[in-house]
């Protein structure tokens, strides 16, 4: 089984002729991802890593049907690229760029909602169906098949934890990077639902951090609707209190958002919260042994 | 980027949002002159802190003499370490009620969010949940009149005040959207005999969208070192300990700091040099850290988009050019790991496989 | 069976305290329509024809769940009212006002698409499930149950034709007024599909007029996908050619839009096109006799 | 409401769309002066017809003398009965290619529609379907750059001209949306060494949205009687026959005219007095019709929102106040039908049940 993507998912790469785009096209192809075409306005006819390049997603789709798109363009052009992919009918959009303006991100998410499409990111490493397909920039060798679903707000920290699992002989079903920005397409709850439904996923790892209320919302969902065990790690215990966004920040968060509030909410929902990133793998092993 | 009150009010005025008449002054004498012109005034320190009022940064005066006295007093105050460089001298408005109105971004809804309350003023954070109305605005259609009426209904506002809000709120929404604001907060929003007036302005512009607003001044609350880091496009925060920490990615950098503390160490900083940095940027990040003269250097690299060989080469380059005298704990795994290790081994530098080992080693080095 | 609405459809009336709103509330109630509430900003607490009035659709729905809304406000306020109804979650919006600006109508339709809602109109008489419920301003007594589905661009002309049917003892299943404006929510094709699916509808009457291409599109649909007989009447045979919208009008219509083009398209699709409005009823009778 | 070319160009210029430098003149002498100032110029009649060019309403001249001669010639021309009141005198631009670009409303898609072609100019209606690109714009997001690039790709436009379009089209879209335009057409859109220039402008504003644009002048193509009808908010068109027709609803009014012709009659007008008209409006509609002195008056009422008693009372009122001498064929059914008939019967006026009977009776009366 697979969550969001599988080995048959056909992928376009927008911004394929750039440094990052071409590098990660090669990496994704090496992992097994089915990349059917690339888009780079004005570069029609080029070939990158064996992938044909088109002037627009519309043009690419005329001859190369696809399901998903991954975007590598600079942040100021990401909104245009994402809306193009959505209007062209792609249903999974992976937004790699960081520093996309928040109002652009809100516009992208609103259009994605209209189009019933899933946006991963922005500012994400993407997502991977371990052993089958990766749409993202994560180092492929840590993502080997196994029974654990992983969802994370941060990138490298997620690799760290998945790397530990892999070293301990524990593979993953799907790993999803939500992205580090304030406005992102997928939240913990969305992915947890998928993991709960996915027969191949036995245990779930949630990698969170301070700020926002996504972990508290996840805790509420886990408490009310999840049967599968969830292990969490949260970064930011030692971080100094962030600079406040006027009173509005406090009004919105209402005491949520701190390390303590998140740990408390998750613990109350029955989630085992690891003290250190290195403590996640043993907890997962424990959970798997019990199931 | 937070804007000073007077800048926020300028943006408000440009969108047709009523603000008090006022003058921006830089000296005690100018404050006196402004008071002579405006009559009864309020003098407000232009500092970027939310606690200005409680800390004495606001004064009501009725003549130029008092104005000069109060201006002098405020110029001498410290607000969380900040001093006042400018004062806003404004006509005193006749406030019948202090309301609260803000537009911000609701990450959970992925939408603009209106916050509105009849109970504005200093203690707005304490307002009961049901007295603070929240309305996520569907940004495909923007703030429509019916939304304002519905927000008013939930606040218990009717009649002429509702009509005022129907004129007022869409202007604030437009400003919020057009200026890429993360926050546009008015507290208090003053109800006066002339209608609603923005008695204060807290506006924050999304840093990532500043390139679209070249007309805005650039304001910073950062230290010199943090500014240098910003120039280099590094996420850097000073923390005060003795273990300099460098990692790639905000989450893992935070986790590294957490782990340093967990093992009894004291981190000197947060430094996330980001994903996919090239050799120059990595070199500059290292040089910046060394310039802070820490006791130990802890490097924690899990290469994804970041390539281990690039980090290793940058390290060697800095070592050769500037010398690296202090003890280093270096963790290096991920993309091009073996190439990176080979580079470092040639220089006799040992690396760790695990973050845990590297952090414990670093903490041990400070003992 | 019913198309779009039935006797259980719960209806809000927006603009209920106005002259038209209150008059037609009484008329609709008399017909049997289940009107659960009215909306008129600032008029909360009033009662119109026994129907409680609220300040907003949101307020009304808190205590009076509803499925549909009919709007009677002046054209400049119709967009606000329609968007409110849509955001509040109503799935059928009947826009009675005429002279709604075209750009407002486009905004309403775009939001309705997002909300998966049906907009009838603007500038329509509404729709009626004969004998069960009318949401509109049509004179109720002509709309008696029977086997004919009727869809029309114009109002009074539709009453005329339905009146003739009624006088000839032929009732209707559902009668839908598309509305006379250039931008309307439902087109012929949408309603024809419903009639084709509706087991109670045996024969369909289409009342069109010159301009636009909705009749030609209907002809294409009828030709490809309809089995039930369709009788049409088209107004405007004697009308002088309309004033052109620059070249763009001609480019868009490409010869469609004229009386002749519509008659030809429909005839080719097997539709019997009546010469006079009074000729519709006999043709319907014929068709019914055959089935 | 159609705008004259020079008004459309003013709107364009305000949105940053390049237009040729030009002067609006009202006399032959002014045309000469404008030419003296601008050099080689084109003189264009400001009339609301699409066939101006073919009818000789445009002239290229190279000196003031010629300009005056051509201006005089154009002032003497008739265009579908219209004469020229103003001329637009514009600098001659160096046209490398004539393109076509329009924004209009796509009723089928319920969206704004871009029409674009490389084959602009006089015969654009004849352009092959595949050479005319159509792009319905999703108005929830507006015209984005990618749409412009895609339209360009489909036109076969690349490179610097594509970049020109990416700057140009969004301005036209903004103007189209903000001004409530039904049409904003540029034909030809001139490709010049300085980039794209709107060499012509056909802009139509949605009549129903004019209330939002008080700054626009009011332009009409109507006859005096039609103007009077417009004032009364009646849909009225003169047709020239002898049977005055009054009905309620555009569709049934059209059908009534069709039926009059079908039975060999000749309608004098189209008059739809709308749904739900009150007694005053109905009275005025009747008076307007009588003022045209037709042979027969045919009234066809199927009351829905229109109330039969109101129509009957209006008729009686006009009869009593002004007298109605001509023969009338009156059909009256629908809402409050019996009340209406009662009112008319008191005055001895017979009504028909069926439209067919009423029309045949009316046609018979003209025999």
PDB file of C-alpha atoms in Angstrom, chain A residues 125 130 138-139 141-144 148-172 174-176 188 203-209 230-236 272-285, chain B residues 248 251-256 258-259 300-303 331 333 353-356:
ATOM      1  CA  UNK A 125      12.009  17.923   1.589  1.00  0.00           C
ATOM      2  CA  UNK A 130      10.022   4.054   0.668  1.00  0.00           C
ATOM      3  CA  UNK A 138      15.775  13.604   0.777  1.00  0.00           C
ATOM      4  CA  UNK A 139      18.834  11.347   0.613  1.00  0.00           C
ATOM      5  CA  UNK A 141      19.438   5.548   0.881  1.00  0.00           C
ATOM      6  CA  UNK A 142      17.837   6.071   4.309  1.00  0.00           C
ATOM      7  CA  UNK A 143      14.356   5.466   2.976  1.00  0.00           C
ATOM      8  CA  UNK A 144      13.978   1.686   2.848  1.00  0.00           C
ATOM      9  CA  UNK A 148       6.758   2.830  10.075  1.00  0.00           C
ATOM     10  CA  UNK A 149       5.021   5.956   8.785  1.00  0.00           C
ATOM     11  CA  UNK A 150       6.906   9.180   9.481  1.00  0.00           C
ATOM     12  CA  UNK A 151       5.630  12.728   9.294  1.00  0.00           C
ATOM     13  CA  UNK A 152       7.801  15.705  10.125  1.00  0.00           C
ATOM     14  CA  UNK A 153       7.789  19.489  10.129  1.00  0.00           C
ATOM     15  CA  UNK A 154      11.560  19.688   9.752  1.00  0.00           C
ATOM     16  CA  UNK A 155      13.834  18.154   7.154  1.00  0.00           C
ATOM     17  CA  UNK A 156      17.266  17.222   8.392  1.00  0.00           C
ATOM     18  CA  UNK A 157      15.906  16.273  11.786  1.00  0.00           C
ATOM     19  CA  UNK A 158      13.605  13.849  10.029  1.00  0.00           C
ATOM     20  CA  UNK A 159      16.510  12.333   8.085  1.00  0.00           C
ATOM     21  CA  UNK A 160      18.322  11.977  11.392  1.00  0.00           C
ATOM     22  CA  UNK A 161      15.473  10.048  12.931  1.00  0.00           C
ATOM     23  CA  UNK A 162      14.737   7.958   9.825  1.00  0.00           C
ATOM     24  CA  UNK A 163      18.493   7.309   9.558  1.00  0.00           C
ATOM     25  CA  UNK A 164      18.510   5.974  13.106  1.00  0.00           C
ATOM     26  CA  UNK A 165      15.558   3.729  12.326  1.00  0.00           C
ATOM     27  CA  UNK A 166      17.278   2.444   9.200  1.00  0.00           C
ATOM     28  CA  UNK A 167      20.477   1.773  11.103  1.00  0.00           C
ATOM     29  CA  UNK A 168      18.416  -0.200  13.606  1.00  0.00           C
ATOM     30  CA  UNK A 169      16.926  -2.226  10.775  1.00  0.00           C
ATOM     31  CA  UNK A 170      13.521  -0.541  10.813  1.00  0.00           C
ATOM     32  CA  UNK A 171      12.160   0.667   7.496  1.00  0.00           C
ATOM     33  CA  UNK A 172       9.400   3.092   6.579  1.00  0.00           C
ATOM     34  CA  UNK A 174       5.897   6.622   3.696  1.00  0.00           C
ATOM     35  CA  UNK A 175       7.780   9.647   4.971  1.00  0.00           C
ATOM     36  CA  UNK A 176       6.178  13.062   4.548  1.00  0.00           C
ATOM     37  CA  UNK A 188      -0.015  16.435  10.831  1.00  0.00           C
ATOM     38  CA  UNK A 203       3.552   2.481  13.861  1.00  0.00           C
ATOM     39  CA  UNK A 204       3.788   6.202  13.308  1.00  0.00           C
ATOM     40  CA  UNK A 205       6.537   8.695  14.101  1.00  0.00           C
ATOM     41  CA  UNK A 206       5.690  12.365  14.416  1.00  0.00           C
ATOM     42  CA  UNK A 207       8.540  14.877  14.375  1.00  0.00           C
ATOM     43  CA  UNK A 208       7.377  18.270  15.563  1.00  0.00           C
ATOM     44  CA  UNK A 209       8.788  21.484  16.890  1.00  0.00           C
ATOM     45  CA  UNK A 230       2.472   7.091  17.714  1.00  0.00           C
ATOM     46  CA  UNK A 231       5.991   8.041  18.818  1.00  0.00           C
ATOM     47  CA  UNK A 232       6.928  11.710  18.810  1.00  0.00           C
ATOM     48  CA  UNK A 233       9.988  13.848  19.050  1.00  0.00           C
ATOM     49  CA  UNK A 234       9.748  17.609  19.452  1.00  0.00           C
ATOM     50  CA  UNK A 235      12.610  20.025  18.831  1.00  0.00           C
ATOM     51  CA  UNK A 236      12.983  23.324  20.649  1.00  0.00           C
ATOM     52  CA  UNK A 272       5.317   8.396  23.693  1.00  0.00           C
ATOM     53  CA  UNK A 273       7.430  11.549  23.445  1.00  0.00           C
ATOM     54  CA  UNK A 274      11.135  10.850  23.086  1.00  0.00           C
ATOM     55  CA  UNK A 275      13.622  12.992  25.052  1.00  0.00           C
ATOM     56  CA  UNK A 276      16.242  12.905  22.347  1.00  0.00           C
ATOM     57  CA  UNK A 277      16.100  12.222  18.625  1.00  0.00           C
ATOM     58  CA  UNK A 278      18.193   9.134  19.273  1.00  0.00           C
ATOM     59  CA  UNK A 279      15.532   7.825  21.650  1.00  0.00           C
ATOM     60  CA  UNK A 280      12.903   7.548  18.915  1.00  0.00           C
ATOM     61  CA  UNK A 281      14.163   4.368  17.315  1.00  0.00           C
ATOM     62  CA  UNK A 282      14.123   2.299  20.523  1.00  0.00           C
ATOM     63  CA  UNK A 283      10.578   3.472  21.277  1.00  0.00           C
ATOM     64  CA  UNK A 284       9.502   2.496  17.766  1.00  0.00           C
ATOM     65  CA  UNK A 285      11.114  -0.901  18.177  1.00  0.00           C
TER      66      UNK A 285
ATOM     67  CA  UNK B 248      21.919  22.334   8.555  1.00  0.00           C
ATOM     68  CA  UNK B 251      14.765  21.450  13.260  1.00  0.00           C
ATOM     69  CA  UNK B 252      18.031  19.584  13.622  1.00  0.00           C
ATOM     70  CA  UNK B 253      19.796  22.705  14.857  1.00  0.00           C
ATOM     71  CA  UNK B 254      17.161  23.082  17.569  1.00  0.00           C
ATOM     72  CA  UNK B 255      17.461  19.401  18.363  1.00  0.00           C
ATOM     73  CA  UNK B 256      21.247  19.752  18.592  1.00  0.00           C
ATOM     74  CA  UNK B 258      18.354  20.546  23.065  1.00  0.00           C
ATOM     75  CA  UNK B 259      20.798  17.668  23.140  1.00  0.00           C
ATOM     76  CA  UNK B 300      26.338  18.463  13.054  1.00  0.00           C
ATOM     77  CA  UNK B 301      25.735  17.630   9.403  1.00  0.00           C
ATOM     78  CA  UNK B 302      23.138  15.262   8.084  1.00  0.00           C
ATOM     79  CA  UNK B 303      23.447  15.851   4.384  1.00  0.00           C
ATOM     80  CA  UNK B 331      29.489  14.819  12.836  1.00  0.00           C
ATOM     81  CA  UNK B 333      26.723  11.805   7.410  1.00  0.00           C
ATOM     82  CA  UNK B 353      28.675   8.885  12.764  1.00  0.00           C
ATOM     83  CA  UNK B 354      26.095   9.703  15.363  1.00  0.00           C
ATOM     84  CA  UNK B 355      24.765  13.002  16.587  1.00  0.00           C
ATOM     85  CA  UNK B 356      24.640  11.645  20.105  1.00  0.00           C
TER      86      UNK B 356
END
